[in-house]
XYZ file of C-alpha atoms in Angstrom:
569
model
C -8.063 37.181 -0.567
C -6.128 35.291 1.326
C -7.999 32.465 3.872
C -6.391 29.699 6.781
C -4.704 26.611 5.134
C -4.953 23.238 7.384
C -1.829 22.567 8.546
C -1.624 19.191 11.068
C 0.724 16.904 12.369
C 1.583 14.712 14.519
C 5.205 13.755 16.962
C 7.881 11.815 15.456
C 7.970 8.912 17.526
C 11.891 7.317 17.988
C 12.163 3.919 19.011
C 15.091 2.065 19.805
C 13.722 -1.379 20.436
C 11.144 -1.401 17.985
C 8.283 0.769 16.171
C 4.682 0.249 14.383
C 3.198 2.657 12.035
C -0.337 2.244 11.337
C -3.572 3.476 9.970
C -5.151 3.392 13.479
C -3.850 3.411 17.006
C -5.615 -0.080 17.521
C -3.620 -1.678 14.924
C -0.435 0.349 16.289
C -0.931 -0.910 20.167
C -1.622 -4.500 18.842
C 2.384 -4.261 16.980
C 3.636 -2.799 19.895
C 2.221 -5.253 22.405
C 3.707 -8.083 20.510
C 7.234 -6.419 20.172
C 7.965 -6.185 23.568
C 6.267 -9.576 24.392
C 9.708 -10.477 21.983
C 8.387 -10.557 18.725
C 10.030 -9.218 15.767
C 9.049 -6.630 12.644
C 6.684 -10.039 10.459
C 5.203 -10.710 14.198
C 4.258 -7.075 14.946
C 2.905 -6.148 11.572
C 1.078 -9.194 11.261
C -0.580 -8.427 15.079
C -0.878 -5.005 13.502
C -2.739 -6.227 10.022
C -5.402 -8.420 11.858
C -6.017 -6.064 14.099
C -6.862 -3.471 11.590
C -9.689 -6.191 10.307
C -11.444 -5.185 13.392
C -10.265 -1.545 14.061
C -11.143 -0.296 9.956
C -13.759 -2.650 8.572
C -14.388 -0.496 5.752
C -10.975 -0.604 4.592
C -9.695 -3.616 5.171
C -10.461 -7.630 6.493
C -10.218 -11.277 6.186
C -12.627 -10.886 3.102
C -9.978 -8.579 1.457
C -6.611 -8.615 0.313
C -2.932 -7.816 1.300
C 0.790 -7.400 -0.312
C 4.088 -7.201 1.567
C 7.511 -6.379 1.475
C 9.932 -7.616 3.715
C 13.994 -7.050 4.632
C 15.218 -9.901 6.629
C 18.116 -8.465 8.395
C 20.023 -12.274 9.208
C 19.531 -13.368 6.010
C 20.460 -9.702 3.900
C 17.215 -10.284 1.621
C 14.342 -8.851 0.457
C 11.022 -10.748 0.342
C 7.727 -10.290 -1.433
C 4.603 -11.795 -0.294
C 1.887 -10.868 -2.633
C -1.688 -11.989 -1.592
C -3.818 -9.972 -3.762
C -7.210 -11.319 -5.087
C -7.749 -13.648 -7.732
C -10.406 -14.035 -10.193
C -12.725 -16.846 -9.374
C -13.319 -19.942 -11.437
C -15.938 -18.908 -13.185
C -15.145 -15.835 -13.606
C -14.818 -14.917 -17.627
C -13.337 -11.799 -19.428
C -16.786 -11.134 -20.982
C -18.643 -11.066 -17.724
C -19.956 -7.612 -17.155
C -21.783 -5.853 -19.468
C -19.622 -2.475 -20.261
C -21.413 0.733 -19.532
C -20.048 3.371 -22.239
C -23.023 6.215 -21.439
C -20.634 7.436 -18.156
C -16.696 8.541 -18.569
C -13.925 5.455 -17.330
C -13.225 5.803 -14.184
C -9.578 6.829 -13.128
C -8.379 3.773 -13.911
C -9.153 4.151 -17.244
C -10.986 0.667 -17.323
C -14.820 1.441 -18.510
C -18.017 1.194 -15.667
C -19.789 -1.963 -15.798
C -23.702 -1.939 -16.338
C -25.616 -2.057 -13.192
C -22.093 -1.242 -11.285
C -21.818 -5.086 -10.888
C -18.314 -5.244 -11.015
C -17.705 -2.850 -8.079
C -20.393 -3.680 -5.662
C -22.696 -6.638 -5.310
C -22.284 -10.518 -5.164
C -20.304 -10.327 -8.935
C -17.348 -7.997 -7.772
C -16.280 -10.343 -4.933
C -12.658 -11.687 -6.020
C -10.376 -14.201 -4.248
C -9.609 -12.780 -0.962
C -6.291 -13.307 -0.271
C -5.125 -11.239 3.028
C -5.085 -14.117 5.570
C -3.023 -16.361 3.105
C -0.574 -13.432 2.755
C -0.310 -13.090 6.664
C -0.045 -16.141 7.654
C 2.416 -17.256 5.050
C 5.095 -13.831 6.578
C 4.549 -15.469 10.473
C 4.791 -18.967 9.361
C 8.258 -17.946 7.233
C 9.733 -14.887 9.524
C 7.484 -14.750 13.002
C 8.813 -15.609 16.262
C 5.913 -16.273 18.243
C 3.058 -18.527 18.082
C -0.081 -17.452 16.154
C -2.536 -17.759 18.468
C -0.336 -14.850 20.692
C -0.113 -12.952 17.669
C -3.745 -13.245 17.059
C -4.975 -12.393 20.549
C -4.696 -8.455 20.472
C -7.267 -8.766 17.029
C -9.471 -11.360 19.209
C -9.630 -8.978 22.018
C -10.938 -6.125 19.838
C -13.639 -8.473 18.477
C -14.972 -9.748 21.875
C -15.180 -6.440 22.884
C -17.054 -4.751 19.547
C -15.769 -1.610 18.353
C -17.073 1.736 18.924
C -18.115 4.093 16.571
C -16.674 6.882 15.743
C -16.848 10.165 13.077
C -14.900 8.485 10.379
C -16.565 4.866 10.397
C -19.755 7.348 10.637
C -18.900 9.005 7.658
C -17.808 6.308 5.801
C -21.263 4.351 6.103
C -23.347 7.882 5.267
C -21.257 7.771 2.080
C -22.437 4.155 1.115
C -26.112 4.628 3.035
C -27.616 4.014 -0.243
C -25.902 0.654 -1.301
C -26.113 -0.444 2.904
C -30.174 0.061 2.733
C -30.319 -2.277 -0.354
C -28.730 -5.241 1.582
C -30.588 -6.377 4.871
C -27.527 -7.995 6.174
C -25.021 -5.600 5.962
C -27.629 -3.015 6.900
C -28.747 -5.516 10.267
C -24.990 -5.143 11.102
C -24.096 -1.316 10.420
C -27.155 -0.095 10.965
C -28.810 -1.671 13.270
C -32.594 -1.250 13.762
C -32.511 1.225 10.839
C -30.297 3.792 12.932
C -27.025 4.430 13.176
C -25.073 3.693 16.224
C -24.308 6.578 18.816
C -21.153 8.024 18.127
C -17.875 7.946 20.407
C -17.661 11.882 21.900
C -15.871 13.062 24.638
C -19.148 13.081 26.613
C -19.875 9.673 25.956
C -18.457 6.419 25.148
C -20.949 5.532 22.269
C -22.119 2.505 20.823
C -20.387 -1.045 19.775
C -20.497 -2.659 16.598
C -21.089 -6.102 17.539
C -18.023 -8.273 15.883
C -18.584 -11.347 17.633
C -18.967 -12.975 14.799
C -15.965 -12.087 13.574
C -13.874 -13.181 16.804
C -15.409 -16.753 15.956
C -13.305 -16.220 12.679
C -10.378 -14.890 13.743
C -10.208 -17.269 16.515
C -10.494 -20.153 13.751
C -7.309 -19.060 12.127
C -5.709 -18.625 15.198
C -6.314 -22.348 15.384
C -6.033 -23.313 12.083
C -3.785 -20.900 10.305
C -4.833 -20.296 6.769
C -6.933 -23.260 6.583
C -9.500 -22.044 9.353
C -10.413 -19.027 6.703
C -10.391 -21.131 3.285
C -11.535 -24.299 4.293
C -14.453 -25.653 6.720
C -17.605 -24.012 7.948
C -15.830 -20.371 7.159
C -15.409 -20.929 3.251
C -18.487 -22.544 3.228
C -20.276 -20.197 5.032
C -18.952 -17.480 2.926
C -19.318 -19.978 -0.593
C -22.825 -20.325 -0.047
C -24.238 -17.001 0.545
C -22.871 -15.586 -2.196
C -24.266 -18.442 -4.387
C -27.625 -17.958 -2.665
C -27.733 -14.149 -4.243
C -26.088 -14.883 -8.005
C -22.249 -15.033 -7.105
C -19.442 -16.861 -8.039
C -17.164 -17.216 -5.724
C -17.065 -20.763 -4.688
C -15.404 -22.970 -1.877
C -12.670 -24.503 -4.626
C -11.443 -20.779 -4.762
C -11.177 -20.415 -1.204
C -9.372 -23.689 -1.199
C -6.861 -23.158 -3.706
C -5.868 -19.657 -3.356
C -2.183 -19.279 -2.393
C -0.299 -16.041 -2.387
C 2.490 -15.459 -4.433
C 5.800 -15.412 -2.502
C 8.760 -13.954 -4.719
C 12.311 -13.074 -3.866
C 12.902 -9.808 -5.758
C 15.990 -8.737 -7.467
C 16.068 -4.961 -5.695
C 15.916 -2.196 -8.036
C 18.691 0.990 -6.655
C 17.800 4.600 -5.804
C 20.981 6.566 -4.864
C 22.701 3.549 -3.392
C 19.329 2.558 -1.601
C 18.594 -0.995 -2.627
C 15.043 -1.561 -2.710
C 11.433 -3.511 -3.496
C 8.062 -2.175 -4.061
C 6.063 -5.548 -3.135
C 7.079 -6.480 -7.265
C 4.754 -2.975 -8.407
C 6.617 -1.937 -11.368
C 5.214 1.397 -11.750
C 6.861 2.387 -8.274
C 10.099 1.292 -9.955
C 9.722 3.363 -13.283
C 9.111 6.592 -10.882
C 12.358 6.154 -9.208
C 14.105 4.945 -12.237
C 13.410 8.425 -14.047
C 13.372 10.472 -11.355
C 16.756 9.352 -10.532
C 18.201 10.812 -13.682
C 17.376 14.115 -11.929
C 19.077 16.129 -8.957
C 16.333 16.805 -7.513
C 17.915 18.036 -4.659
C 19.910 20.547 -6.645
C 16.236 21.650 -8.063
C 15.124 22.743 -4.815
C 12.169 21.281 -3.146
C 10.100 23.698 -3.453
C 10.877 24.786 -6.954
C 8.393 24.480 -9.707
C 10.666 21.506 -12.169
C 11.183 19.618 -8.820
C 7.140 19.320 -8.968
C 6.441 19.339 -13.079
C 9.583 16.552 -13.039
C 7.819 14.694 -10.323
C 4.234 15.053 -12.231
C 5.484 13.889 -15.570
C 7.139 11.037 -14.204
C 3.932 9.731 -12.480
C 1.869 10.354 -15.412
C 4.030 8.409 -17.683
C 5.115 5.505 -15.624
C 0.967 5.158 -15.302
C 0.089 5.458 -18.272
C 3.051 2.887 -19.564
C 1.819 0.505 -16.647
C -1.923 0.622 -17.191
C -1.172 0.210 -20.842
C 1.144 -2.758 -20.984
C 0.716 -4.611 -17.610
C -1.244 -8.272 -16.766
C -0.022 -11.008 -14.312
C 2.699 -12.461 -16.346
C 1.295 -15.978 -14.947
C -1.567 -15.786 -17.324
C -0.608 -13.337 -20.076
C 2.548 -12.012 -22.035
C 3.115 -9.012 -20.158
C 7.253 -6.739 -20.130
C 6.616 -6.567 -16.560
C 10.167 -6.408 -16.413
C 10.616 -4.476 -18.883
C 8.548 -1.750 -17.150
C 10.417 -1.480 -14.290
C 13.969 -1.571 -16.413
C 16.580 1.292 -15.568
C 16.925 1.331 -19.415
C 13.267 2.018 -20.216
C 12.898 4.378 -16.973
C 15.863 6.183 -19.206
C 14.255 6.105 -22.638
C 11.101 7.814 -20.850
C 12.982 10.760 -19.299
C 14.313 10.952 -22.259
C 10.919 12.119 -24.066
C 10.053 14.409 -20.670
C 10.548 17.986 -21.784
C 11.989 19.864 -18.239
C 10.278 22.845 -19.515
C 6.772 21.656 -21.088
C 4.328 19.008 -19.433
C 3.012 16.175 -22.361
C 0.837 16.754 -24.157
C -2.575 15.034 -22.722
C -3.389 11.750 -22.391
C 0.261 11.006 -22.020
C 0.998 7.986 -24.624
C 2.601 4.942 -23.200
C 6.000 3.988 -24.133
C 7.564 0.820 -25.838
C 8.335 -1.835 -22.825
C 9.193 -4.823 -24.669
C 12.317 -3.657 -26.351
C 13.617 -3.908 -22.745
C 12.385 -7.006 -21.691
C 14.637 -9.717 -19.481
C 13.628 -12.619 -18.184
C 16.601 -12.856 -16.457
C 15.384 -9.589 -14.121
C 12.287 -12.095 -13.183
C 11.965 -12.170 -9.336
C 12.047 -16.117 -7.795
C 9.445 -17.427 -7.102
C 8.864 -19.697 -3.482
C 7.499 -23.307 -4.819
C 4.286 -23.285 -3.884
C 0.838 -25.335 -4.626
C -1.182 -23.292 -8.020
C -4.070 -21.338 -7.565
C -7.039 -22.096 -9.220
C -6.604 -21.896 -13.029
C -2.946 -21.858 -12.503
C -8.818 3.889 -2.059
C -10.070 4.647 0.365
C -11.280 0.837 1.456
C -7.333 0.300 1.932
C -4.972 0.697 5.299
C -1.542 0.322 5.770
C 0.992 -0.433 8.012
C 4.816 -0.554 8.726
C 7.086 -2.591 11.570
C 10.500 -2.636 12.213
C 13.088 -3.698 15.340
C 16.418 -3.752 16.664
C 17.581 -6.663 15.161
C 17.089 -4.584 11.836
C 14.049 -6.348 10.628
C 11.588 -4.396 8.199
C 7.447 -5.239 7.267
C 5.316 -2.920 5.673
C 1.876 -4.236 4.016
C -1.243 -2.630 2.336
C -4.581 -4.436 2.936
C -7.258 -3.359 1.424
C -11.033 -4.084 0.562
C -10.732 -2.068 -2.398
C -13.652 0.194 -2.113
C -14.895 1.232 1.518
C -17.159 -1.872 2.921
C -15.874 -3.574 -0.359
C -18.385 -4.988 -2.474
C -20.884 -4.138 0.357
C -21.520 -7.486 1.084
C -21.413 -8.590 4.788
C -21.797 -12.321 5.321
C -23.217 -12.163 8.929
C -22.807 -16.200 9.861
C -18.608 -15.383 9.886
C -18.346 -11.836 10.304
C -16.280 -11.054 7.019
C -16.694 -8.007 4.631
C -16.137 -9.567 0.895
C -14.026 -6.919 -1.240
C -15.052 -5.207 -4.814
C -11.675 -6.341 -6.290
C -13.220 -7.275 -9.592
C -13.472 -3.558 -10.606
C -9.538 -4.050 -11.015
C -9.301 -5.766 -13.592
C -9.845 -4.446 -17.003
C -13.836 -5.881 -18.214
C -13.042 -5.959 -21.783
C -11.537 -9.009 -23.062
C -8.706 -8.770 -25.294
C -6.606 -7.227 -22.790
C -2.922 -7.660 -20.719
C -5.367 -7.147 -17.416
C -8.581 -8.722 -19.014
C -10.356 -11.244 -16.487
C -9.108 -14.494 -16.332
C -9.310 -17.360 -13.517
C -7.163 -17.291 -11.332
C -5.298 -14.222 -12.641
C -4.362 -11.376 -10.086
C -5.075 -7.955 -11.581
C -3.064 -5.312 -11.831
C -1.586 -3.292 -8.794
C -0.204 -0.196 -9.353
C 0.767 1.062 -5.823
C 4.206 -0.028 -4.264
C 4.799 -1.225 -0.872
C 8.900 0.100 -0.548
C 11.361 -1.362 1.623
C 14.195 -0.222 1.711
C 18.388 -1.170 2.571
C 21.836 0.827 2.205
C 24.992 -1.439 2.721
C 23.197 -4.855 3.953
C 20.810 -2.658 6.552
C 17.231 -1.829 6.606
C 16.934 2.072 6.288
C 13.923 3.200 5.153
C 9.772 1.623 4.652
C 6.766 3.733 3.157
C 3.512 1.731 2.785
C 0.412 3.628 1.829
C -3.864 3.606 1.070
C -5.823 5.379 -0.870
C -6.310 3.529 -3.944
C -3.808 4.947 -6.870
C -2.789 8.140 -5.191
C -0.776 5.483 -2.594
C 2.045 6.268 -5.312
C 2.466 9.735 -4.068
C 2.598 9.341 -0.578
C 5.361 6.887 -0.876
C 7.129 8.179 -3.888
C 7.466 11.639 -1.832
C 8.341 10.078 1.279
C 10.633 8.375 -0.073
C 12.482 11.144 -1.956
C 11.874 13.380 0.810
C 14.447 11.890 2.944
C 16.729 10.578 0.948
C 17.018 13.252 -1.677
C 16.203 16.263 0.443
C 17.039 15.190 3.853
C 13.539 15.961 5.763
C 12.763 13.748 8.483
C 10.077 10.872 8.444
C 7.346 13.115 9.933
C 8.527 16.084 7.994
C 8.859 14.312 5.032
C 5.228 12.678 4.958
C 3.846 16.221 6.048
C 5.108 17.894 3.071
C 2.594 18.766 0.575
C 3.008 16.737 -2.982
C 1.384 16.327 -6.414
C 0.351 13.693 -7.934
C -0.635 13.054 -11.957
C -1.831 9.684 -13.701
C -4.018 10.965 -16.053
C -4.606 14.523 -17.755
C -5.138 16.431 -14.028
C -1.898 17.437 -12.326
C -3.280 17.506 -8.925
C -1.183 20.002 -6.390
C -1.476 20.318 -2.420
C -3.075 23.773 -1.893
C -0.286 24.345 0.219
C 1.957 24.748 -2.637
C 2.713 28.335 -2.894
C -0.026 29.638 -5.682
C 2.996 31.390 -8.040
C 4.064 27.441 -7.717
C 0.921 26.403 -9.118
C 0.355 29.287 -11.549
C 4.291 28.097 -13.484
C 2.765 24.756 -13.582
C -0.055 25.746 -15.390
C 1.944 27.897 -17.522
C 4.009 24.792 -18.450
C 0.352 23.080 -19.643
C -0.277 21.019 -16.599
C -3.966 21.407 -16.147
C -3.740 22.308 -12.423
C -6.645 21.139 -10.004
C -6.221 22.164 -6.306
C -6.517 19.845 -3.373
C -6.201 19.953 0.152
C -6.636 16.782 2.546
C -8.650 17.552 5.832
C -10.785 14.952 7.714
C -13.164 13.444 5.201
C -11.040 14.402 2.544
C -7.631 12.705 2.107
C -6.661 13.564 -1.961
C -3.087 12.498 -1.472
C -3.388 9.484 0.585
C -2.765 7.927 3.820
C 1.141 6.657 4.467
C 3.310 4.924 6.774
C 6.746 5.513 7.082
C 9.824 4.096 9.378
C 13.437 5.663 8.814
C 16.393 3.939 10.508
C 19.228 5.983 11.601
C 22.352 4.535 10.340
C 24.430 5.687 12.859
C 22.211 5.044 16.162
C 19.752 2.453 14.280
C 17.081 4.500 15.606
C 13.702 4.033 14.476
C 11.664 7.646 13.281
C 7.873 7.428 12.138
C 6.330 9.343 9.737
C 2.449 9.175 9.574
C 0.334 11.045 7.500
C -2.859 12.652 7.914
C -2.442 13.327 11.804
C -5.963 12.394 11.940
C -6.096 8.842 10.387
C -3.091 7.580 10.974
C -1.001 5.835 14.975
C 2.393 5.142 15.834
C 3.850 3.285 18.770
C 7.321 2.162 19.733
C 9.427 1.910 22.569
């Protein structure tokens, strides 16, 4: 038989001035309206980021989390800015009863009884996505924050209308939405949902004028107008009311981490993954390979690809916790010497056997490969529901960040005084105690997606930034070897179909010629077929800019055509 495959892109958009890749045209207008009012790559993505809290509310907001990597093209550096969530106060490694009767979910971690650690008042970590924003403007913007905050304002005042995917996204979670009058009162209003956008009609607004109020306190305030004053308390309060922890001293002490890595080096590309080092052990084997002498559409260029996701994931989710709160060869992991000794046990003509047994980090270990850390203030105690964007210019500045609520809606919870979405980032951390990601205060968990900038001789050449919880490590992975090992462009090479493996399942883009598919199973990959269409996106969502060396033109690449905006001019 044979039967249609979905086949859907989008145009390459090349900018000479400046360009914004996003996960919605919103968030992509808001960039480009602040680059040609003269702000740079940090102004536009930031624009871009805060926008997104009002254009995808169930993937991202000020009640969520973001990480970001930077090139600064005057100053020939990279920067990290990582404001991920923290574990409250209170919060303890014991604190969720562990649920054993269903299997771990794919992040190996076991369910928690009752679900409490992914939705309700108890999975609400430290958000951290304003603190990570407005640290990038305050360090590398241009232009005042209140005119980088006015596109996100405008989008507030003005409610946003509904359309098929928001639609879909609140069927999916109807049942946990019913259970909580607020959030229902706000998606849901009057126990319907909201007429949806068509090309007959205009539809019905979500009404986020609560969330203007908010977002036009930090563009007062910076930071402070989100973790201090009537919005942390607001937000403090109701989730003590209903048996939560998080309190206003987490709000007030939450800082993001801001680190200077030491780049890692793909084929002469120095580079950063937002300080992931899983994304580093992926390019560190597959580097040992010539991939491009493989083919790319030869069965080892996708086994080699396979194995080394599933072993740099199962070497990460095996050995990594925040190194501020627990011994952790987080440099060790993303070593060129251990990314050796594990292509080293990859067989080019067998997959592993499954699970895939983690590797020995520590022998590999140097504190002396330890990014630098900004001198800040401590913190306390020392996949879909994510978005993405990407922002570069002509002076040769590069942004990328993923923001992210961690499930869609996050923990559910809608505070309805301040507008603000509270994420389900406890699920991320590991529930038993005992462990390098076990919950700890203040602790971030552990991140295994990377956010990839990208320079070749002092020049920013190439960003991917992705969503879509752990399968972000494909889409950005591929992209990136896409055009620099196989010379596609950025659309082409975010079109292409990939696998992905981090667990037993080698999962392969039905696109992938089925003789492709059949060797890989033949090799002992146990194959499961996937193909993204709208609804369904089983290789995630990505971003990507790629700079012309020679003009210092600016391509996009944005991936699915459906969910995904570019604008530059």
């Amino acid at each position: 038989m044979k039967a249609s495959t979905v086949i859907c892109s989008q145009t390459e958009i090349v900018a000479e001035n400046g360009l914004v890749v996003a996960g919605h045209k919103l968030e992509a207008e808001a960039g480009l309206r602040i680059l040609q009012q003269g702000g740079n790559a940090v102004d536009a993505l930031v624009a871009a980021a805060f926008a997104g809290f009002v254009a995808e509310p169930s993937n991202c907001g000020v009640g969520g989390y973001a990480r970001m990597s930077i090139f600064v093209a005057e100053q020939n550096k990279f920067v990290t800015i990582d404001g991920y969530v923290r574990a409250p106060g209170l919060a303890r490694s014991d604190m969720f009863e562990l649920d054993k009767s269903i299997p771990a979910p794919y992040y190996g971690h076991p369910h928690t009884i009752g679900r409490k650690a992914e939705y309700g008042f108890l999975a609400c970590a430290v958000p951290g996505a304003v603190a990570c924003l407005c640290a990038a403007h305050e360090m590398f913007g241009k232009l005042p924050r209140a005119q980088i905050l006015e596109p996100a304002i405008e989008y507030a005042r003005a409610g946003l209308p509904m359309d098929w995917q928001l639609s879909l996204t609140i069927a999916d979670c109807m049942q946990d939405i019913q259970s909580l009058p607020d959030t229902a009162a706000f998606l849901v209003p009057g126990g319907r949902f909201p007429r949806i956008q068509t090309a007959f009609h205009s539809g019905e607004r979500l009404d986020f004028s609560a969330l203007a109020r908010t977002l036009e306190r930090i563009s007062e305030q910076g930071h402070q107008g989100f973790y201090s004053g009537p919005v942390a308390k607001s937000i403090a309060h109701y989730v003590a009311a209903n048996g939560g922890i998080l309190s206003v001293p987490d709000l007030v002490q939450y800082r993001p981490k801001i680190l200077y890595e030491m780049p890692a080096n793909y084929r002469g590309f120095d580079y950063i993954t937002a300080n992931d080092p899983l994304g580093r052990e992926v390019l560190n084997i597959l580097e040992n390979y010539d991939l491009q002498a493989l083919g790319i559409d030869s069965v080892e260029y996708r086994h080699l690809v396979a194995e080394a996701f599933g072993h740099a994931f199962a070497d990460n989710m095996m050995f990594y916790g925040d190194p501020d709160f627990t011994a952790s060869p987080v440099n060790g992991l993303s070593s060129r010497a251990f990314g050796n000794s594990r292509t080293n046990q990859i067989n080019r003509n067998k997959a592993a056997s499954r699970p895939i047994g983690a590797g020995d980090p520590w022998q590999f270990e140097m504190v002396h490969t330890q990014p630098h850390g900004r001198a800040a203030t401590p913190s306390f105690g020392g996949i879909k529901g994510t978005t993405q964007m990407a922002a570069a210019d002509r002076e040769g500045n590069l942004a990328l960040t993923c923001t992210s609520l961690t499930g869609a809606f996050g923990s559910h919870i809608y505070v309805p005084e301040v507008g603000v979405f509270l994420n389900n980032a406890m699920q991320n951390y590991d529930p038993r105690p005992g462990y390098p990601n076990s919950i700890l205060p203040g602790k971030m968990p552990i991140f295994a997606a990377p956010v990839l900038a990208m320079a070749r001789d002092g020049r920013a050449s190439f960003g991917s930034a992705g969503s879509m919880g752990y399968r972000i490590l494909s889409g950005v992975i591929h992209s990136a070897i896409h055009s620099i090992d196989f010379g596609l462009g950025a659309q082409a090479g975010v079109d292409y179909p990939r696998v992905y493996c981090q667990g037993n399942e080698t999962f392969v883009d039905g696109r992938i010629p089925a003789e492709v598919r059949a060797q890989l199973a033949e090799m002992g990959h146990q194959v499961v077929e996937q193909t993204d269409e709208p609804g369904k996106i089983y290789f995630g969502r990505v971003n990507t800019i790629v700079i012309d060396p020679k003009t210092g033109f600016m391509h996009s690449g944005a991936s699915p055509a459906w969910s995904t905006a570019a604008a530059g001019f």
